Amino acid sequence: MLAPEIVADTENSEIDVRELDLTDTASVRAFVDAWDEPLDLLVNNAGVMAIQELTLVENTWERQFATNFLGHFALTTGLRGALRLADGARVVSVSSSAHLFSPVVFDDIDFRFRPYDPLQAYGQSKTAVVLFGVAATSRWADDGITVNSVNPGAIATSLQRHVGGTLATPIELQKTPAQGASTSVMVATSRQLDGIGGRYFNNNQEAIAVDHRPTDITQLANSVASYALDLDVAERLWAIAARAVE
């Protein structure tokens, strides 16, 4: 297990809040265009979960896929120049153990033919998040940029608003927001991960790649689907995303 390091004191720091709508290409582009300095760290944390009815963004993309993946794809690729200038930048993308419930279904990403299922849609979007880290690290290694994904665990927040505000995870396995942030902080700061990308972490350690979904909930949380680490699949997804946000 890797130990998280405390590297920043925000008590006297200046906080700059800017508007950004991940489902609005113009909003993402405006944010990117306004950024004019090196960027050492980008944490892609925003997301939606288990929207109960099929909802399309711009009458095209399923909303969870659009928000959790495409919006962050547009943001991160748009900021590549700023990340390159930082000389050793890191990107941390928040995924979920739900990725084990669905690969990216390339023939029907937006549920135009198969019945819409909230968990499968959410899982697909979180698989896409992991695949982005695989492809981005492969493409950007020479720029000194690494991209990793994390599973924060089960945390009671407004993320569960579409499922009645409750967690299905047993209470003994639930986390506080601080505990959930621990893996993101570790991946963002640990010197043990210098130059390492395209990985998936949970509980401050790299997850175990599996070829089937574990039935034990503890094993589930500490696993990553092999299909989420496949570079060929990641490149296929990259091509689709690049066309979608151009």
XYZ file of N, CA and C in Angstrom:
738
model
N 0.845 -1.193 0.000
C 0.000 0.000 0.000
C 0.875 1.235 0.000
N 0.558 2.193 -0.855
C 1.315 3.437 -0.920
C 0.804 4.416 0.124
N 1.700 5.153 0.713
C 1.317 6.092 1.760
C 1.058 7.466 1.158
N -0.115 8.067 1.420
C -0.374 9.412 0.924
C 0.533 10.419 1.615
N 0.910 11.457 0.906
C 1.786 12.468 1.462
C 1.039 13.799 1.531
N 1.177 14.511 2.642
C 0.592 15.840 2.778
C 1.601 16.835 2.225
N 1.243 17.498 1.123
C 2.222 18.347 0.444
C 1.755 19.788 0.287
N 0.565 20.100 0.739
C 0.064 21.456 0.516
C -0.674 21.976 1.737
N -0.509 23.258 1.974
C -1.235 23.951 3.031
C -2.087 25.017 2.358
N -3.406 24.838 2.390
C -4.296 25.752 1.669
C -4.806 26.900 2.523
N -4.355 26.972 3.794
C -4.913 27.968 4.712
C -4.742 29.391 4.192
N -3.586 29.664 3.600
C -3.313 31.013 3.119
C -3.282 31.084 1.594
N -3.853 30.069 0.942
C -3.823 30.031 -0.514
C -4.964 30.841 -1.114
N -4.736 31.329 -2.305
C -5.769 32.042 -3.047
C -6.577 31.037 -3.868
N -7.882 31.104 -3.770
C -8.760 30.183 -4.498
C -9.453 30.940 -5.619
N -9.331 30.408 -6.821
C -9.911 31.030 -8.012
C -11.030 30.123 -8.512
N -12.262 30.570 -8.439
C -13.418 29.778 -8.852
C -13.867 30.243 -10.239
N -14.004 29.289 -11.157
C -14.414 29.623 -12.525
C -15.588 28.744 -12.948
N -16.401 29.260 -13.838
C -17.571 28.528 -14.320
C -17.165 27.484 -15.340
N -17.779 26.296 -15.248
C -17.503 25.227 -16.195
C -18.671 24.256 -16.217
N -19.245 24.028 -17.391
C -20.310 23.046 -17.591
C -19.765 21.960 -18.503
N -19.560 20.772 -17.960
C -18.935 19.688 -18.712
C -19.785 19.178 -19.861
N -21.082 19.433 -19.848
C -21.947 18.970 -20.931
C -22.123 20.021 -22.023
N -21.436 21.129 -21.885
C -21.538 22.239 -22.841
C -20.164 22.454 -23.469
N -20.004 22.063 -24.717
C -18.718 22.170 -25.389
C -18.203 23.599 -25.389
N -19.093 24.567 -25.577
C -18.676 25.971 -25.586
C -18.147 26.397 -24.224
N -18.775 25.911 -23.155
C -18.324 26.244 -21.806
C -16.933 25.672 -21.551
N -16.711 24.427 -21.946
C -15.391 23.813 -21.764
C -14.345 24.567 -22.568
N -14.679 24.914 -23.794
C -13.732 25.628 -24.652
C -13.388 27.004 -24.071
N -14.380 27.681 -23.512
C -14.134 28.991 -22.908
C -13.212 28.870 -21.696
N -13.439 27.838 -20.893
C -12.579 27.611 -19.725
C -11.146 27.365 -20.168
N -10.977 26.504 -21.161
C -9.646 26.172 -21.656
C -8.957 27.406 -22.228
N -9.687 28.175 -23.013
C -9.092 29.358 -23.640
C -8.661 30.398 -22.611
N -9.345 30.421 -21.471
C -9.026 31.418 -20.443
C -7.850 30.997 -19.567
N -7.455 29.725 -19.652
C -6.349 29.243 -18.825
C -5.029 29.607 -19.494
N -4.179 30.367 -18.819
C -2.981 30.902 -19.467
C -1.697 30.671 -18.673
N -1.619 29.577 -17.927
C -0.418 29.286 -17.142
C -0.204 27.782 -17.054
N 1.003 27.361 -16.675
C 1.250 25.917 -16.524
C 0.301 25.297 -15.501
N -0.039 24.039 -15.721
C -0.963 23.331 -14.848
C -0.286 22.060 -14.339
N -0.001 22.038 -13.041
C 0.710 20.898 -12.453
C -0.201 19.705 -12.195
N -1.451 19.992 -11.855
C -2.350 18.914 -11.438
C -3.771 19.225 -11.862
N -4.429 18.233 -12.454
C -5.839 18.337 -12.813
C -6.562 17.131 -12.226
N -7.573 17.383 -11.407
C -8.377 16.319 -10.828
C -9.776 16.379 -11.444
N -10.104 15.369 -12.224
C -11.415 15.289 -12.865
C -12.367 14.547 -11.925
N -13.074 15.297 -11.106
C -13.864 14.707 -10.027
C -15.372 14.790 -10.252
N -15.814 15.729 -11.059
C -17.256 15.939 -11.225
C -17.918 14.748 -11.909
N -19.198 14.522 -11.601
C -19.893 13.423 -12.252
C -21.341 13.304 -11.842
N -22.060 12.471 -12.579
C -23.447 12.143 -12.251
C -23.560 10.624 -12.218
N -24.554 10.119 -11.477
C -24.664 8.673 -11.302
C -26.115 8.190 -11.404
N -26.288 7.134 -12.183
C -27.549 6.385 -12.221
C -28.767 7.254 -12.514
N -28.669 8.119 -13.507
C -29.852 8.870 -13.959
C -30.902 7.856 -14.400
N -32.103 7.978 -13.883
C -33.087 6.905 -14.012
C -33.721 6.797 -15.403
N -33.812 7.894 -16.108
C -34.395 7.870 -17.452
C -33.331 8.239 -18.474
N -33.400 7.627 -19.633
C -32.451 7.952 -20.688
C -32.560 9.428 -21.036
N -31.438 10.124 -20.925
C -31.378 11.555 -21.224
C -30.202 11.792 -22.153
N -30.448 12.478 -23.266
C -29.401 12.744 -24.234
C -28.946 14.193 -24.158
N -27.645 14.394 -24.295
C -27.062 15.732 -24.351
C -26.927 16.121 -25.816
N -27.444 17.285 -26.165
C -27.423 17.761 -27.551
C -28.053 16.723 -28.488
N -29.043 16.008 -27.954
C -29.787 14.996 -28.707
C -28.875 13.927 -29.304
N -27.725 13.699 -28.642
C -26.753 12.753 -29.191
C -26.221 11.785 -28.150
N -25.559 12.304 -27.112
C -24.828 11.468 -26.182
C -25.601 11.239 -24.894
N -25.612 9.994 -24.432
C -26.213 9.675 -23.145
C -25.551 10.526 -22.069
N -26.338 11.080 -21.152
C -25.849 12.134 -20.249
C -24.714 11.680 -19.336
N -24.755 10.466 -18.837
C -23.667 10.032 -17.956
C -22.359 9.884 -18.726
N -22.421 9.358 -19.928
C -21.243 9.251 -20.780
C -20.722 10.635 -21.138
N -21.650 11.544 -21.430
C -21.265 12.905 -21.811
C -20.621 13.654 -20.657
N -21.183 13.513 -19.467
C -20.676 14.250 -18.309
C -19.410 13.621 -17.742
N -19.487 12.341 -17.447
C -18.394 11.679 -16.740
C -17.166 11.448 -17.607
N -17.371 11.328 -18.900
C -16.238 11.056 -19.788
C -15.970 12.147 -20.816
N -16.941 12.412 -21.696
C -16.665 13.335 -22.800
C -16.289 14.734 -22.318
N -16.981 15.232 -21.286
C -16.662 16.557 -20.779
C -15.250 16.633 -20.242
N -14.842 15.608 -19.492
C -13.484 15.584 -18.956
C -12.454 15.347 -20.053
N -12.829 14.581 -21.068
C -11.937 14.389 -22.210
C -11.655 15.725 -22.885
N -12.721 16.489 -23.144
C -12.557 17.792 -23.789
C -11.723 18.739 -22.926
N -11.988 18.729 -21.629
C -11.255 19.604 -20.718
C -9.770 19.236 -20.675
N -9.489 17.966 -20.500
C -8.099 17.543 -20.321
C -7.294 17.687 -21.599
N -7.862 17.281 -22.723
C -7.133 17.442 -23.983
C -6.957 18.920 -24.322
N -7.954 19.727 -23.960
C -7.834 21.160 -24.197
C -6.738 21.809 -23.365
N -6.464 21.244 -22.207
C -5.444 21.787 -21.304
C -4.093 21.097 -21.480
N -3.948 20.295 -22.507
C -2.695 19.554 -22.680
C -1.488 20.491 -22.736
N -1.617 21.600 -23.429
C -0.496 22.536 -23.519
C -0.073 23.050 -22.158
N -1.046 23.377 -21.314
C -0.745 23.865 -19.968
C -0.127 22.770 -19.115
N -0.607 21.541 -19.282
C -0.037 20.409 -18.552
C 1.395 20.138 -19.003
N 1.651 20.261 -20.285
C 2.996 20.049 -20.815
C 3.977 21.062 -20.221
N 3.558 22.292 -20.087
C 4.427 23.343 -19.562
C 4.836 23.093 -18.113
N 4.041 22.301 -17.404
C 4.346 22.047 -15.994
C 5.520 21.090 -15.815
N 5.874 20.343 -16.867
C 7.012 19.428 -16.831
C 6.879 18.409 -15.690
N 5.965 17.478 -15.876
C 5.718 16.450 -14.859
C 4.319 16.517 -14.295
N 3.385 17.011 -15.093
C 2.003 17.177 -14.632
C 1.318 15.829 -14.444
N 0.330 15.851 -13.548
C -0.481 14.656 -13.316
C -1.953 14.979 -13.495
N -2.667 14.004 -14.024
C -4.120 14.077 -14.120
C -4.683 12.906 -13.329
N -5.635 13.197 -12.461
C -6.312 12.172 -11.677
C -7.783 12.180 -12.070
N -8.269 11.074 -12.581
C -9.656 10.983 -13.016
C -10.419 10.031 -12.104
N -11.556 10.487 -11.607
C -12.332 9.685 -10.665
C -13.244 8.719 -11.425
N -13.004 7.443 -11.229
C -13.828 6.386 -11.811
C -14.678 5.784 -10.701
N -14.947 4.504 -10.781
C -15.803 3.840 -9.797
C -15.709 2.335 -9.990
N -15.969 1.585 -8.914
C -16.049 0.132 -9.060
C -17.207 -0.264 -9.966
N -18.127 0.675 -10.216
C -19.240 0.406 -11.133
C -18.759 0.132 -12.548
N -17.513 0.494 -12.867
C -17.011 0.206 -14.214
C -17.026 -1.300 -14.486
N -17.019 -2.103 -13.423
C -17.043 -3.558 -13.580
C -18.397 -4.086 -14.053
N -19.384 -3.198 -14.149
C -20.716 -3.620 -14.573
C -20.964 -3.385 -16.064
N -20.019 -2.732 -16.745
C -20.207 -2.568 -18.192
C -18.931 -2.073 -18.869
N -18.521 -2.740 -19.947
C -17.502 -2.158 -20.813
C -18.140 -1.040 -21.628
N -17.362 -0.379 -22.445
C -17.938 0.560 -23.406
C -18.546 -0.253 -24.545
N -19.832 -0.108 -24.746
C -20.532 -0.852 -25.796
C -20.510 0.015 -27.055
N -19.488 -0.161 -27.871
C -19.242 0.743 -28.991
C -20.381 0.777 -29.998
N -21.073 -0.332 -30.167
C -22.154 -0.371 -31.152
C -23.419 0.331 -30.673
N -23.475 0.667 -29.389
C -24.684 1.317 -28.877
C -24.377 2.073 -27.582
N -23.451 2.998 -27.656
C -23.051 3.769 -26.479
C -24.251 4.484 -25.863
N -25.143 4.974 -26.693
C -26.211 5.859 -26.227
C -27.561 5.173 -26.061
N -27.560 3.847 -25.996
C -28.778 3.081 -25.702
C -29.913 3.379 -26.688
N -29.577 3.446 -27.956
C -30.603 3.679 -28.970
C -31.282 2.376 -29.386
N -30.632 1.247 -29.104
C -31.200 -0.047 -29.458
C -31.435 -0.938 -28.242
N -30.502 -0.975 -27.315
C -30.667 -1.806 -26.120
C -31.468 -1.045 -25.061
N -32.151 -1.745 -24.186
C -32.910 -1.075 -23.131
C -31.974 -0.279 -22.227
N -32.395 0.910 -21.878
C -31.576 1.751 -21.011
C -31.546 1.186 -19.594
N -30.361 1.097 -19.037
C -30.185 0.654 -17.657
C -29.286 1.670 -16.947
N -29.747 2.309 -15.876
C -28.977 3.367 -15.216
C -27.598 2.918 -14.753
N -27.502 1.713 -14.172
C -26.215 1.248 -13.669
C -25.256 0.908 -14.803
N -25.776 0.291 -15.867
C -24.907 -0.022 -16.996
C -24.401 1.260 -17.657
N -25.256 2.252 -17.756
C -24.834 3.520 -18.352
C -23.762 4.186 -17.502
N -23.959 4.150 -16.192
C -22.970 4.716 -15.284
C -21.664 3.924 -15.373
N -21.784 2.596 -15.344
C -20.595 1.763 -15.424
C -19.824 1.986 -16.711
N -20.530 2.088 -17.838
C -19.890 2.346 -19.121
C -19.106 3.649 -19.085
N -19.700 4.680 -18.509
C -19.021 5.978 -18.449
C -17.767 5.907 -17.597
N -17.795 5.106 -16.525
C -16.633 5.003 -15.647
C -15.561 4.097 -16.239
N -15.952 3.134 -17.067
C -14.955 2.385 -17.837
C -14.242 3.321 -18.809
N -15.007 4.196 -19.443
C -14.420 5.157 -20.375
C -13.390 6.043 -19.686
N -13.653 6.402 -18.435
C -12.713 7.221 -17.663
C -11.367 6.506 -17.522
N -11.405 5.211 -17.192
C -10.165 4.448 -17.032
C -9.436 4.320 -18.364
N -10.176 4.037 -19.415
C -9.575 3.901 -20.743
C -8.918 5.196 -21.192
N -9.498 6.331 -20.832
C -8.882 7.609 -21.177
C -7.485 7.718 -20.571
N -7.342 7.305 -19.321
C -6.031 7.356 -18.682
C -5.010 6.492 -19.383
N -5.443 5.334 -19.879
C -4.556 4.426 -20.598
C -4.059 5.079 -21.889
N -4.985 5.610 -22.679
C -4.610 6.199 -23.968
C -3.833 7.497 -23.788
N -4.256 8.335 -22.839
C -3.593 9.624 -22.642
C -2.151 9.436 -22.194
N -1.933 8.510 -21.267
C -0.562 8.277 -20.808
C 0.305 7.773 -21.956
N -0.237 6.890 -22.774
C 0.510 6.383 -23.920
C 0.863 7.501 -24.893
N -0.072 8.407 -25.116
C 0.132 9.476 -26.078
C 1.004 10.612 -25.530
N 0.923 10.873 -24.238
C 1.523 12.076 -23.666
C 2.754 11.825 -22.807
N 3.249 10.607 -22.785
C 4.392 10.305 -21.921
C 5.589 11.201 -22.230
N 5.818 11.490 -23.502
C 6.955 12.332 -23.871
C 6.770 13.774 -23.411
N 5.545 14.155 -23.067
C 5.282 15.496 -22.529
C 5.415 15.526 -21.010
N 5.716 14.371 -20.426
C 5.825 14.311 -18.976
C 4.494 14.295 -18.269
N 3.404 13.982 -18.988
C 2.051 13.982 -18.410
C 1.619 12.546 -18.138
N 1.189 12.274 -16.924
C 0.635 10.962 -16.602
C -0.820 11.121 -16.177
N -1.622 10.118 -16.540
C -3.054 10.147 -16.228
C -3.421 8.822 -15.561
N -3.922 8.894 -14.352
C -4.356 7.713 -13.616
C -5.806 7.866 -13.183
N -6.435 6.741 -12.876
C -7.827 6.741 -12.439
C -7.913 6.188 -11.020
N -8.923 6.630 -10.291
C -9.097 6.176 -8.913
C -10.558 5.825 -8.651
N -10.736 4.928 -7.692
C -12.060 4.627 -7.166
C -12.116 5.192 -5.751
N -12.902 6.234 -5.505
C -12.933 6.819 -4.169
C -13.665 5.963 -3.149
N -14.513 5.043 -3.619
C -15.299 4.218 -2.712
C -16.695 4.765 -2.517
N -17.438 4.143 -1.616
C -18.835 4.518 -1.362
C -18.898 5.635 -0.327
N -19.328 6.805 -0.779
C -19.383 7.987 0.075
C -20.763 8.617 -0.072
N -21.404 8.894 1.015
C -22.746 9.489 0.973
C -22.635 10.967 0.615
N -23.013 11.292 -0.611
C -23.015 12.678 -1.099
C -24.256 12.869 -1.964
N -24.350 14.023 -2.579
C -25.483 14.277 -3.476
C -25.388 13.466 -4.763
N -24.289 12.752 -4.963
C -24.156 11.909 -6.146
C -25.270 10.867 -6.214
N -25.759 10.453 -5.059
C -26.800 9.411 -5.006
C -28.225 9.961 -5.148
N -28.353 11.206 -5.553
C -29.690 11.827 -5.571
C -30.651 11.124 -6.530
N -30.136 10.469 -7.554
C -31.005 9.802 -8.528
C -31.442 8.411 -8.071
N -30.887 7.945 -6.953
C -31.275 6.637 -6.416
C -31.792 6.771 -4.988
N -32.418 7.893 -4.716
C -33.045 8.097 -3.410
C -32.117 8.561 -2.322
N -30.889 8.911 -2.666
C -29.960 9.439 -1.684
C -29.367 8.422 -0.745
N -29.457 7.136 -1.087
C -28.934 6.090 -0.208
C -27.846 5.288 -0.905
N -26.983 4.655 -0.094
C -25.917 3.810 -0.602
C -26.284 2.339 -0.441
N -26.004 1.557 -1.474
C -26.249 0.119 -1.387
C -25.113 -0.604 -0.659
N -23.963 0.042 -0.582
C -22.798 -0.556 0.071
C -23.034 -0.699 1.575
N -22.676 -1.842 2.164
C -22.815 -2.004 3.622
C -22.120 -0.885 4.370
N -22.691 -0.457 5.475
C -22.199 0.713 6.188
C -20.751 0.553 6.622
N -20.339 -0.674 6.934
C -18.966 -0.880 7.390
C -17.937 -0.668 6.280
N -18.400 -0.652 5.034
C -17.503 -0.427 3.901
C -17.635 0.981 3.316
N -18.517 1.778 3.891
C -18.675 3.151 3.421
C -17.537 4.029 3.948
N -17.322 5.155 3.269
C -16.233 6.057 3.631
C -16.760 7.461 3.896
N -15.994 8.211 4.665
C -16.245 9.641 4.805
C -15.672 10.337 3.578
N -16.065 11.591 3.315
C -15.472 12.311 2.188
C -13.940 12.372 2.267
N -13.400 12.564 3.467
C -11.947 12.623 3.618
C -11.301 11.289 3.266
N -11.915 10.198 3.716
C -11.390 8.875 3.387
C -11.482 8.618 1.883
N -12.576 9.064 1.290
C -12.743 8.882 -0.144
C -11.739 9.671 -0.959
N -11.325 10.824 -0.432
C -10.360 11.670 -1.147
C -8.932 11.152 -1.025
N -8.698 10.249 -0.087
C -7.334 9.810 0.213
C -6.617 9.257 -1.005
N -7.276 8.398 -1.775
C -6.607 7.791 -2.925
C -6.306 8.833 -3.999
N -7.216 9.777 -4.203
C -6.954 10.853 -5.166
C -5.730 11.660 -4.751
N -5.637 11.975 -3.458
C -4.496 12.750 -2.963
C -3.204 11.959 -3.148
N -3.245 10.668 -2.836
C -2.058 9.846 -2.992
C -1.598 9.798 -4.444
N -2.534 9.548 -5.354
C -2.171 9.453 -6.772
C -1.700 10.800 -7.310
N -2.235 11.868 -6.760
C -1.848 13.200 -7.212
C -0.469 13.613 -6.719
N -0.023 13.063 -5.599
C 1.169 13.619 -4.952
C 2.306 12.649 -4.687
N 2.050 11.355 -4.593
C 3.098 10.433 -4.161
C 4.258 10.384 -5.152
N 5.463 10.541 -4.628
C 6.654 10.470 -5.475
C 6.898 9.051 -5.985
N 6.268 8.083 -5.350
C 6.395 6.703 -5.815
C 5.714 6.494 -7.168
N 4.892 7.446 -7.572
C 4.175 7.333 -8.845
C 4.729 8.264 -9.912
N 5.907 8.814 -9.698
C 6.529 9.656 -10.719
C 6.657 8.872 -12.025
N 6.110 9.429 -13.087
C 6.228 8.810 -14.399
C 5.329 7.618 -14.633
N 4.450 7.309 -13.693
C 3.570 6.144 -13.817
C 2.153 6.602 -14.154
N 1.578 6.048 -15.195
C 0.223 6.424 -15.597
C -0.506 5.249 -16.207
N -1.759 5.491 -16.564
C -2.567 4.451 -17.171
C -2.987 3.366 -16.205
N -2.992 3.684 -14.904
C -3.325 2.702 -13.871
C -4.635 3.097 -13.170
N -5.127 2.166 -12.357
C -6.377 2.359 -11.609
C -6.098 1.999 -10.157
N -6.469 2.911 -9.238
C -6.130 2.745 -7.827
C -7.374 2.786 -6.940
N -7.273 2.060 -5.838
C -8.325 2.048 -4.829
C -7.672 1.811 -3.475
N -8.172 2.498 -2.438
C -7.613 2.326 -1.090
C -6.094 2.497 -1.072
N -5.614 3.509 -1.796
C -4.193 3.862 -1.825
C -3.295 2.750 -2.361
N -3.840 1.907 -3.224
C -3.025 0.891 -3.859
C -3.565 0.597 -5.250
N -2.708 0.058 -6.103
C -3.144 -0.282 -7.446
C -4.081 -1.475 -7.390
N -5.179 -1.393 -8.137
C -6.172 -2.463 -8.137
C -5.665 -3.683 -8.901
N -6.313 -4.807 -8.647
C -5.966 -6.075 -9.288
C -6.807 -6.245 -10.552
N -6.158 -6.496 -11.673
C -6.873 -6.698 -12.930
C -7.578 -8.053 -12.916
N -8.849 -8.058 -13.337
C -9.647 -9.285 -13.343
C -10.326 -9.457 -14.701
N -10.627 -10.729 -15.036
C -11.317 -11.012 -16.290
C -12.783 -11.356 -16.077
N -13.276 -11.181 -14.834
C -14.694 -11.348 -14.549
C -15.020 -10.485 -13.330
N -16.305 -10.192 -13.136
C -16.693 -9.349 -12.022
C -16.784 -10.165 -10.736
N -16.023 -9.806 -9.704
C -16.086 -10.546 -8.439
C -17.472 -10.426 -7.799
N -17.866 -11.472 -7.117
C -19.145 -11.442 -6.404
C -18.979 -10.909 -4.985
N -17.779 -11.038 -4.428
C -17.495 -10.509 -3.101
C -17.305 -8.998 -3.192
N -18.010 -8.233 -2.374
C -18.017 -6.782 -2.512
C -16.659 -6.168 -2.196
N -15.896 -6.782 -1.288
C -14.563 -6.276 -0.983
C -13.633 -6.482 -2.167
N -13.689 -7.654 -2.781
C -12.883 -7.916 -3.967
C -13.303 -7.005 -5.115
N -14.605 -6.762 -5.226
C -15.115 -5.891 -6.282
C -14.469 -4.514 -6.196
N -14.409 -3.973 -4.988
C -13.873 -2.629 -4.807
C -12.389 -2.548 -5.129
N -11.676 -3.658 -4.986
C -10.228 -3.654 -5.197
C -9.819 -4.224 -6.551
N -10.780 -4.309 -7.475
C -10.507 -4.900 -8.784
C -10.677 -3.868 -9.893
N -10.004 -4.119 -11.004
C -10.194 -3.333 -12.214
C -10.387 -4.308 -13.372
N -11.376 -4.061 -14.197
C -11.672 -4.947 -15.320
C -10.554 -4.871 -16.360
N -10.161 -6.019 -16.864
C -9.096 -6.043 -17.873
C -9.490 -5.247 -19.107
N -10.792 -5.210 -19.424
C -11.213 -4.453 -20.617
C -11.015 -2.947 -20.440
N -10.875 -2.486 -19.204
C -10.671 -1.054 -18.959
C -9.209 -0.647 -19.093
N -8.311 -1.625 -19.234
C -6.879 -1.347 -19.345
C -6.326 -1.671 -20.727
N -7.188 -2.021 -21.663
C -6.780 -2.456 -22.996
C -6.448 -1.246 -23.868
N -5.209 -1.132 -24.299
C -4.781 0.034 -25.073
C -5.498 0.134 -26.410
N -5.733 -0.978 -27.080
C -6.434 -0.934 -28.366
C -7.857 -0.405 -28.187
N -8.530 -0.853 -27.139
C -9.876 -0.352 -26.848
C -9.815 1.128 -26.495
N -8.804 1.511 -25.734
C -8.651 2.911 -25.340
C -8.449 3.814 -26.551
N -7.679 3.343 -27.522
C -7.442 4.141 -28.730
C -8.717 4.258 -29.568
N -9.498 3.200 -29.594
C -10.771 3.251 -30.324
C -11.705 4.285 -29.690
N -11.752 4.288 -28.383
C -12.583 5.245 -27.673
C -12.078 6.664 -27.866
N -10.767 6.850 -27.865
C -10.174 8.174 -28.067
C -10.626 8.766 -29.405
N -10.601 7.952 -30.446
C -11.005 8.443 -31.767
C -12.449 8.922 -31.768
N -13.329 8.186 -31.092
C -14.734 8.583 -30.998
C -14.873 9.881 -30.216
N -14.181 9.981 -29.087
C -14.279 11.173 -28.246
C -13.730 12.409 -28.947
N -12.634 12.230 -29.664
C -12.020 13.358 -30.367
C -12.972 13.947 -31.404
N -13.672 13.072 -32.111
C -14.656 13.553 -33.094
C -15.833 14.214 -32.403
N -16.214 13.710 -31.227
C -17.372 14.228 -30.531
C -17.172 15.636 -29.999
N -15.957 15.993 -29.643
C -15.708 17.283 -28.999
C -15.012 18.283 -29.901
N -14.752 17.902 -31.131
C -14.010 18.810 -32.027
C -14.842 20.029 -32.401
